[in-house]
Coordinates of C-alpha atoms and ligand atoms in Angstrom, one line a residue:
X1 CA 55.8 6.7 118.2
X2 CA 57.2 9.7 118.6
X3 CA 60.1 9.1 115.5
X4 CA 57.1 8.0 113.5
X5 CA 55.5 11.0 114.2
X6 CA 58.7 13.1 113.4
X7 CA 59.0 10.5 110.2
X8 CA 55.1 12.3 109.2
X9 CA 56.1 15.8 109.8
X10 CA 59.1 16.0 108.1
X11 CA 57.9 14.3 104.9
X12 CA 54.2 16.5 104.8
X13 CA 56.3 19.4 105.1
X14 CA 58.7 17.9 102.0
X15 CA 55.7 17.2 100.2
X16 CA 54.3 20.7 100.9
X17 CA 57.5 22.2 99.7
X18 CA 57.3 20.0 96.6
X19 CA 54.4 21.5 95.4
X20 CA 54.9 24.9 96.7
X21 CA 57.5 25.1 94.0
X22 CA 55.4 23.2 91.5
X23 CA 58.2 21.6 90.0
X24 CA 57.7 20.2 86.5
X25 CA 57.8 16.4 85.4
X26 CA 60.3 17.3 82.8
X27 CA 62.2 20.4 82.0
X28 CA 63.6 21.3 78.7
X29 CA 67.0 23.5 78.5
X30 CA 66.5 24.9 75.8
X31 CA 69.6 27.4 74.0
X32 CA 70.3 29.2 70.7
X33 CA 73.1 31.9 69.1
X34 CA 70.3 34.6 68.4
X35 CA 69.5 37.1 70.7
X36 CA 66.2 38.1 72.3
X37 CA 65.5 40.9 69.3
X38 CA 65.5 37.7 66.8
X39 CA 62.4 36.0 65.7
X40 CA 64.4 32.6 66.1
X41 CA 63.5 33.6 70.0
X42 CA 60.6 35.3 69.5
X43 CA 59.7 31.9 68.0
X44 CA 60.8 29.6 71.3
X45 CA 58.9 32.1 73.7
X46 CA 55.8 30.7 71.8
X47 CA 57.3 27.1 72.1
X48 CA 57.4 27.3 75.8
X49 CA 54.0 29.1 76.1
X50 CA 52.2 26.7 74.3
X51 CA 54.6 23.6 75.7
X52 CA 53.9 24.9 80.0
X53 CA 50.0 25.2 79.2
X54 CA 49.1 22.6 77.3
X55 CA 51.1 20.4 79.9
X56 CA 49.1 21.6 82.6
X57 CA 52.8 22.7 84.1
X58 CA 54.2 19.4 83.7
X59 CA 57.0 20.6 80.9
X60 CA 58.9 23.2 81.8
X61 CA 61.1 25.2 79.2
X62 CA 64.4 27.2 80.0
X63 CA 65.4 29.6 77.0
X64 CA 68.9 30.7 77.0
X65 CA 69.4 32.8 73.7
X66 CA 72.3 34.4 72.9
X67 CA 74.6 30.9 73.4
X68 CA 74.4 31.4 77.0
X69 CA 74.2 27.7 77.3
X70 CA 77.4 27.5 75.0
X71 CA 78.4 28.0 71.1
X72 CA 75.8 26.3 68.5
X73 CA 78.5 23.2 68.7
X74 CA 79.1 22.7 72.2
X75 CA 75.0 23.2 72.8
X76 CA 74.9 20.1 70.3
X77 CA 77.6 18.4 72.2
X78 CA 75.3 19.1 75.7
X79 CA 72.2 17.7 74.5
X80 CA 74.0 14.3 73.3
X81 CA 75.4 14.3 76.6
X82 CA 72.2 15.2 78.8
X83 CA 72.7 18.4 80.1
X84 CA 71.2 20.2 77.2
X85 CA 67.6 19.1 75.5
X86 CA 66.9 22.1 72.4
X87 CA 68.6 23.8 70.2
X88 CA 68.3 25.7 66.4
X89 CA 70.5 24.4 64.3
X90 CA 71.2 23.3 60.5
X91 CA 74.3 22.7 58.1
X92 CA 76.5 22.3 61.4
X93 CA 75.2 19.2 61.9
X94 CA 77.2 18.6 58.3
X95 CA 80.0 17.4 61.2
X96 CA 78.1 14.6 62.6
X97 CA 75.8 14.0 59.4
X98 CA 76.9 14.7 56.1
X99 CA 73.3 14.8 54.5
X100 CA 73.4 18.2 56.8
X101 CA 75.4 19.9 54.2
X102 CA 72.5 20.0 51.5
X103 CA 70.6 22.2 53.5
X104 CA 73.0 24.7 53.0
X105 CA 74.7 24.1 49.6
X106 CA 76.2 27.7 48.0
X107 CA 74.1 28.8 45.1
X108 CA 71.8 25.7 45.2
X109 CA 68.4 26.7 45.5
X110 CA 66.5 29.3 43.0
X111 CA 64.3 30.1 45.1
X112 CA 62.6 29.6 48.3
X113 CA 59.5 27.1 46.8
X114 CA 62.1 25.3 45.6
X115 CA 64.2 25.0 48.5
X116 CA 60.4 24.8 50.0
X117 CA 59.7 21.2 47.7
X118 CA 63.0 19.9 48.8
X119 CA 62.4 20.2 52.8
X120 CA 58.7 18.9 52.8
X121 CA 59.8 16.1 50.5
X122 CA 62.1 13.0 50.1
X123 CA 65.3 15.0 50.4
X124 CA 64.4 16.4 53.9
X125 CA 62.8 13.3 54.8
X126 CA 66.4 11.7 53.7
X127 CA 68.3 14.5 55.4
X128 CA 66.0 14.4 58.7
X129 CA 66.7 10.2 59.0
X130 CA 70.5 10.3 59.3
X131 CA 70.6 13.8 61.6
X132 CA 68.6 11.3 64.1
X133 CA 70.6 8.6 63.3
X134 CA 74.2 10.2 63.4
X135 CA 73.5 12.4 66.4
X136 CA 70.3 11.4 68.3
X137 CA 68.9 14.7 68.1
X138 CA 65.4 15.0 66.3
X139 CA 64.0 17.8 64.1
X140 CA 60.6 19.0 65.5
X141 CA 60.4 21.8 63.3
X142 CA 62.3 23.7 60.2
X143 CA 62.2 27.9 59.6
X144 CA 63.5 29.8 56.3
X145 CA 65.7 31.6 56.4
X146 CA 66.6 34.9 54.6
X147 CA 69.9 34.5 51.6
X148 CA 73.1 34.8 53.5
X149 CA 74.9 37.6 52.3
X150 CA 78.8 39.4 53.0
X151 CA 79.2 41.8 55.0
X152 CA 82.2 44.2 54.9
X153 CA 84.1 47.3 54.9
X154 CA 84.8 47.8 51.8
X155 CA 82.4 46.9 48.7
X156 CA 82.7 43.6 46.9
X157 CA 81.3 43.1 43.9
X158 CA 83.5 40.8 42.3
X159 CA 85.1 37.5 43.6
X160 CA 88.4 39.2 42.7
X161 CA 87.6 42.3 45.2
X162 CA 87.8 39.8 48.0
X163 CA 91.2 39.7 47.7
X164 CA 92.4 37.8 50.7
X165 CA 89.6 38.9 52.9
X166 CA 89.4 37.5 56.6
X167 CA 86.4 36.2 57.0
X168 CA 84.3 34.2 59.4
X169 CA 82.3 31.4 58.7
X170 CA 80.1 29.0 61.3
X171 CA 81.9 25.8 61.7
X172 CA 80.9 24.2 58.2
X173 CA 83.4 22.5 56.3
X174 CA 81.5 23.0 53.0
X175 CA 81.2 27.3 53.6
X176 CA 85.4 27.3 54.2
X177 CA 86.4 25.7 51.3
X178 CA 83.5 27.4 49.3
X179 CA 85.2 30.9 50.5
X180 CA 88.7 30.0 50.0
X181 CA 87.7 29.0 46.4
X182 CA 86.2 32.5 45.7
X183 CA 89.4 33.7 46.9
X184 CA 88.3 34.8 51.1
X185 CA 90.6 33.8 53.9
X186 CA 87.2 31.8 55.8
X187 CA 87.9 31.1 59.8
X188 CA 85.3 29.0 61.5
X189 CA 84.5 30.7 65.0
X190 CA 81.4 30.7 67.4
X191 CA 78.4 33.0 66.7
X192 CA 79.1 35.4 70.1
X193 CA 82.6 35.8 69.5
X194 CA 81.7 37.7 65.7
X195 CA 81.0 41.0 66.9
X196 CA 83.8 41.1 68.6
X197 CA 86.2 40.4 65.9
X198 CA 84.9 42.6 63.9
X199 CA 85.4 45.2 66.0
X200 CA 88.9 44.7 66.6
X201 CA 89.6 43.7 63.2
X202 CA 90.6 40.2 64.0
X203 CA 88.2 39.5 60.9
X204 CA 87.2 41.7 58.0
X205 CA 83.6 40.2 57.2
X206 CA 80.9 37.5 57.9
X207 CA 77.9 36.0 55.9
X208 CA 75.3 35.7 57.1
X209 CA 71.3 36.3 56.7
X210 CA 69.9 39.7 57.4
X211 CA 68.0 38.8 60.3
X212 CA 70.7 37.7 62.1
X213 CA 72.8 40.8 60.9
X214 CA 70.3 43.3 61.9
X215 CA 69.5 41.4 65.8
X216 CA 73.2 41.3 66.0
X217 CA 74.1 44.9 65.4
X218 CA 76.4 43.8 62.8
X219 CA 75.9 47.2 61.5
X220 CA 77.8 48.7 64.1
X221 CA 80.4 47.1 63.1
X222 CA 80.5 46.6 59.5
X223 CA 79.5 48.9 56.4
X224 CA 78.6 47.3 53.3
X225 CA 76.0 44.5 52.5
X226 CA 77.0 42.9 49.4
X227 CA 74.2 40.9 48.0
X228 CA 76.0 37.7 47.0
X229 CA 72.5 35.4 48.4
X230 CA 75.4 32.9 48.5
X231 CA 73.0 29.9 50.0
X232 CA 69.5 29.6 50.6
X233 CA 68.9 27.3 53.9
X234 CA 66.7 26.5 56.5
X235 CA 66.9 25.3 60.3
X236 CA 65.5 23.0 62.4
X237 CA 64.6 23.2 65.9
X238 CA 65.4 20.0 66.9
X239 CA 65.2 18.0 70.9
X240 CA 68.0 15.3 72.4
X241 CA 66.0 12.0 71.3
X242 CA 66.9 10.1 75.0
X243 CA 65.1 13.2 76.3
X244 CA 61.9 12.7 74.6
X245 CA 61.5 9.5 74.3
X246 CA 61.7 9.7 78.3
X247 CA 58.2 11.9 78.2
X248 CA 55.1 9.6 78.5
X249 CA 53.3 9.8 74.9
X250 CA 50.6 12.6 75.8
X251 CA 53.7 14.9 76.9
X252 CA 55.9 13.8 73.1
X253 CA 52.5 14.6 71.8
X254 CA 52.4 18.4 73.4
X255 CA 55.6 18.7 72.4
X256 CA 54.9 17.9 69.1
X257 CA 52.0 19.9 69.1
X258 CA 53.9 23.4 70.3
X259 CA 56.7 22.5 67.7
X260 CA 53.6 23.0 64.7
X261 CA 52.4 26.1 66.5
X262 CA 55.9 27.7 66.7
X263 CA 56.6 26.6 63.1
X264 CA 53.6 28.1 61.9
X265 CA 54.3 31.5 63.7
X266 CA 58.0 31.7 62.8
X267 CA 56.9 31.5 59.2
X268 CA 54.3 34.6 59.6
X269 CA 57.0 36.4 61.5
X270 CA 59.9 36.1 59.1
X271 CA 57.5 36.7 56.2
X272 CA 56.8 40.2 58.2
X273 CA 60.5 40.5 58.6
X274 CA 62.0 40.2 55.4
X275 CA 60.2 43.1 54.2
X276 CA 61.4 45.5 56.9
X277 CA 65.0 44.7 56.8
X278 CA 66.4 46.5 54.3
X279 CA 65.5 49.6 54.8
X280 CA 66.2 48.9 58.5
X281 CA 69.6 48.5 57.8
X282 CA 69.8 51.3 55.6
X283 CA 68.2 53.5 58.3
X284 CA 71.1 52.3 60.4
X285 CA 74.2 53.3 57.6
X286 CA 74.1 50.1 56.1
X287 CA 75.6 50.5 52.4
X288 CA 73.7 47.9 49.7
X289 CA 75.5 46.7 46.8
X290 CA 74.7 44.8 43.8
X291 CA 77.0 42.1 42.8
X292 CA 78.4 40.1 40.1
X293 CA 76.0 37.1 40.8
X294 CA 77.0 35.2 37.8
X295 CA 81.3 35.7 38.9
X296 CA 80.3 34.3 42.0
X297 CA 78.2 31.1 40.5
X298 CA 80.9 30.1 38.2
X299 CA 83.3 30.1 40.8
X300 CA 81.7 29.1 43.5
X301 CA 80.0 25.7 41.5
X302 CA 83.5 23.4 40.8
X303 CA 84.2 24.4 44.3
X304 CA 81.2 23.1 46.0
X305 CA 81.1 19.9 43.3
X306 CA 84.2 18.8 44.7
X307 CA 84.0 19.3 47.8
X308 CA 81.0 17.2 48.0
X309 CA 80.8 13.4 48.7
X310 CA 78.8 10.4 46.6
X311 CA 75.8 10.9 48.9
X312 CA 75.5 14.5 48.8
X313 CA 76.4 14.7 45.1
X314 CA 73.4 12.5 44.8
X315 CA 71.5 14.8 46.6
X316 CA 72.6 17.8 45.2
X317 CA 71.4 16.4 41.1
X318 CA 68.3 15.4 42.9
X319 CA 67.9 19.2 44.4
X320 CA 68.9 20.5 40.6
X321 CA 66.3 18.0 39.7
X322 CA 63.2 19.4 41.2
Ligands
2Q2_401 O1 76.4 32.4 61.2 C1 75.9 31.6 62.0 O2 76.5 31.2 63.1 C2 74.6 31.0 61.7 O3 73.9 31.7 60.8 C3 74.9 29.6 61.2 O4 74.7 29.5 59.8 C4 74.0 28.5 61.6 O5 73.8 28.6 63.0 C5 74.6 27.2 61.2 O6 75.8 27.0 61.9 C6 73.5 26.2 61.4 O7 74.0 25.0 61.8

């Protein structure tokens, strides 16, 4: 009698404690490269707003931004193995999926409503099938992002002014042997460790897109943006598949539901952004220079052509297509 009453006491007080703390059905670990300044983070704090109310607390997200839960690759890596459930991510996934790569092919898209057409349609649909299939993550949502541009210290205008140049790229096959075409000494390394480098001259430059430049005080570090608008791309947002399909099917559809709103107000934001960078960066000592667009096309395009396999051949004439 007296164990059984002992038995009572001890599990009301554990279930007391349980919901003292509240603690969620499911929690989503969710990490990216870009720091809290970013609108890629801006963008998840309204993911997990949306995600812990309209689950009634059931769903709780965990943002780690600035790859506090690893480098872009090794967060991929986590979530496949189940210590990791969100991420941002895009032409990376080129290593698992090579359909990956045309969302980030060097001089590619005109425009952004043409790069637009090709991610609400067939191609993205295509591209979107084998990233779930090769690497069990799935796509929730897809941002813009700004033309990917070189940053240096000295001004480059010219393919032939690279010269050698060290520079990083993310870990993407197709952007190294792009680079080394052009004439650049490219070095994939991890997002955190750029600033860094540059600072202590390990590398000369990076490419990338001016919101990530300006949230990542490239400018400190670097002088001169050279306004190659090498490749137009977008990223997705995307969730370990085992993970979701272990919600119950009114907590997928909250999920899906925050994923809309998120997409919808990362779109408003970077539309606000894109305006005010510039001149941000020129605020800061950031140097603008035009380059020889056409130099960089013609060298760039028999690169990129052969580097690219039948499939995403195929899917590059069906991008030039549209
Ligand atoms: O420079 C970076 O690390 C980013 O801008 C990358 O382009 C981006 O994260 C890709 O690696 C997307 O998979």
């Amino acid at each position: 009698m007296f164990k059984q009453l002992l038995t009572g006491v001890v599990l009301g007080a554990a279930l007391i404690g349980s919901q003292a703390t509240l603690a969620a059905d499911f929690t989503l670990k969710f990490g990216h490269l870009a720091n809290e300044e970013n609108i890629w983070h801006q963008a998840a704090e309204k993911f997990k707003e949306e995600v812990e109310a309209n689950s009634d607390g059931r769903i709780e997200v965990q943002l780690y931004p600035n790859e506090q839960l690893g480098a872009e690759m090794d967060v991929i890596n986590s979530i496949q193995l189940g210590t990791a459930d969100m991420t941002i991510t895009g032409e990376s996934l080129q290593n698992w999926a090579p359909k990956a790569a045309m969302m980030a092919v060097p001089y590619a898209f005109r425009d952004s409503e043409h790069m637009r057409a090709a991610v609400d349609g067939e191609i993205g649909e295509e591209i979107v099938a084998q990233i779930i299939e090769r690497t069990n993550l799935v796509p929730l949502a897809w941002f813009e992002r700004g033309p990917r541009h070189l940053t240096s210290n000295r001004p480059i205008t010219h393919p032939d002014d690279l010269d050698g140049l060290r520079l990083r790229v993310p870990n993407v096959p197709l952007f190294v042997d792009t680079w080394e075409a052009l004439g650049a000494r490219p070095t994939p390394m991890a997002f955190s460790e750029v600033f860094t480098s540059l600072q202590q001259s390990t590398i000369e430059g990076q490419e990338n897109p001016l919101s990530l430049i300006e949230s990542a005080s490239f400018d400190e570090v670097q002088d001169y943006v050279n306004l190659t608008g090498h490749v137009r791309s977008w990223i997705y947002v995307v969730i370990g598949k085992d993970k979701l399909d272990s919600m119950p099917e009114d907590l997928q559809e909250v999920v899906f539901e925050a994923a809309d709103t998120m997409q919808a107000y990362e779109a408003q934001l970077f539309a606000e952004d894109e305006q005010r960078l510039r001149q941000d960066l020129e605020e800061r000592g950031m140097e603008f220079v035009e380059v020889d667009i056409d130099a960089f096309v013609e060298k760039a395009r028999p690169a990129v052509l052969e580097a690219l396999n039948e499939e995403q051949r195929e899917i590059f004439e069906a991008i030039q297509d549209l």
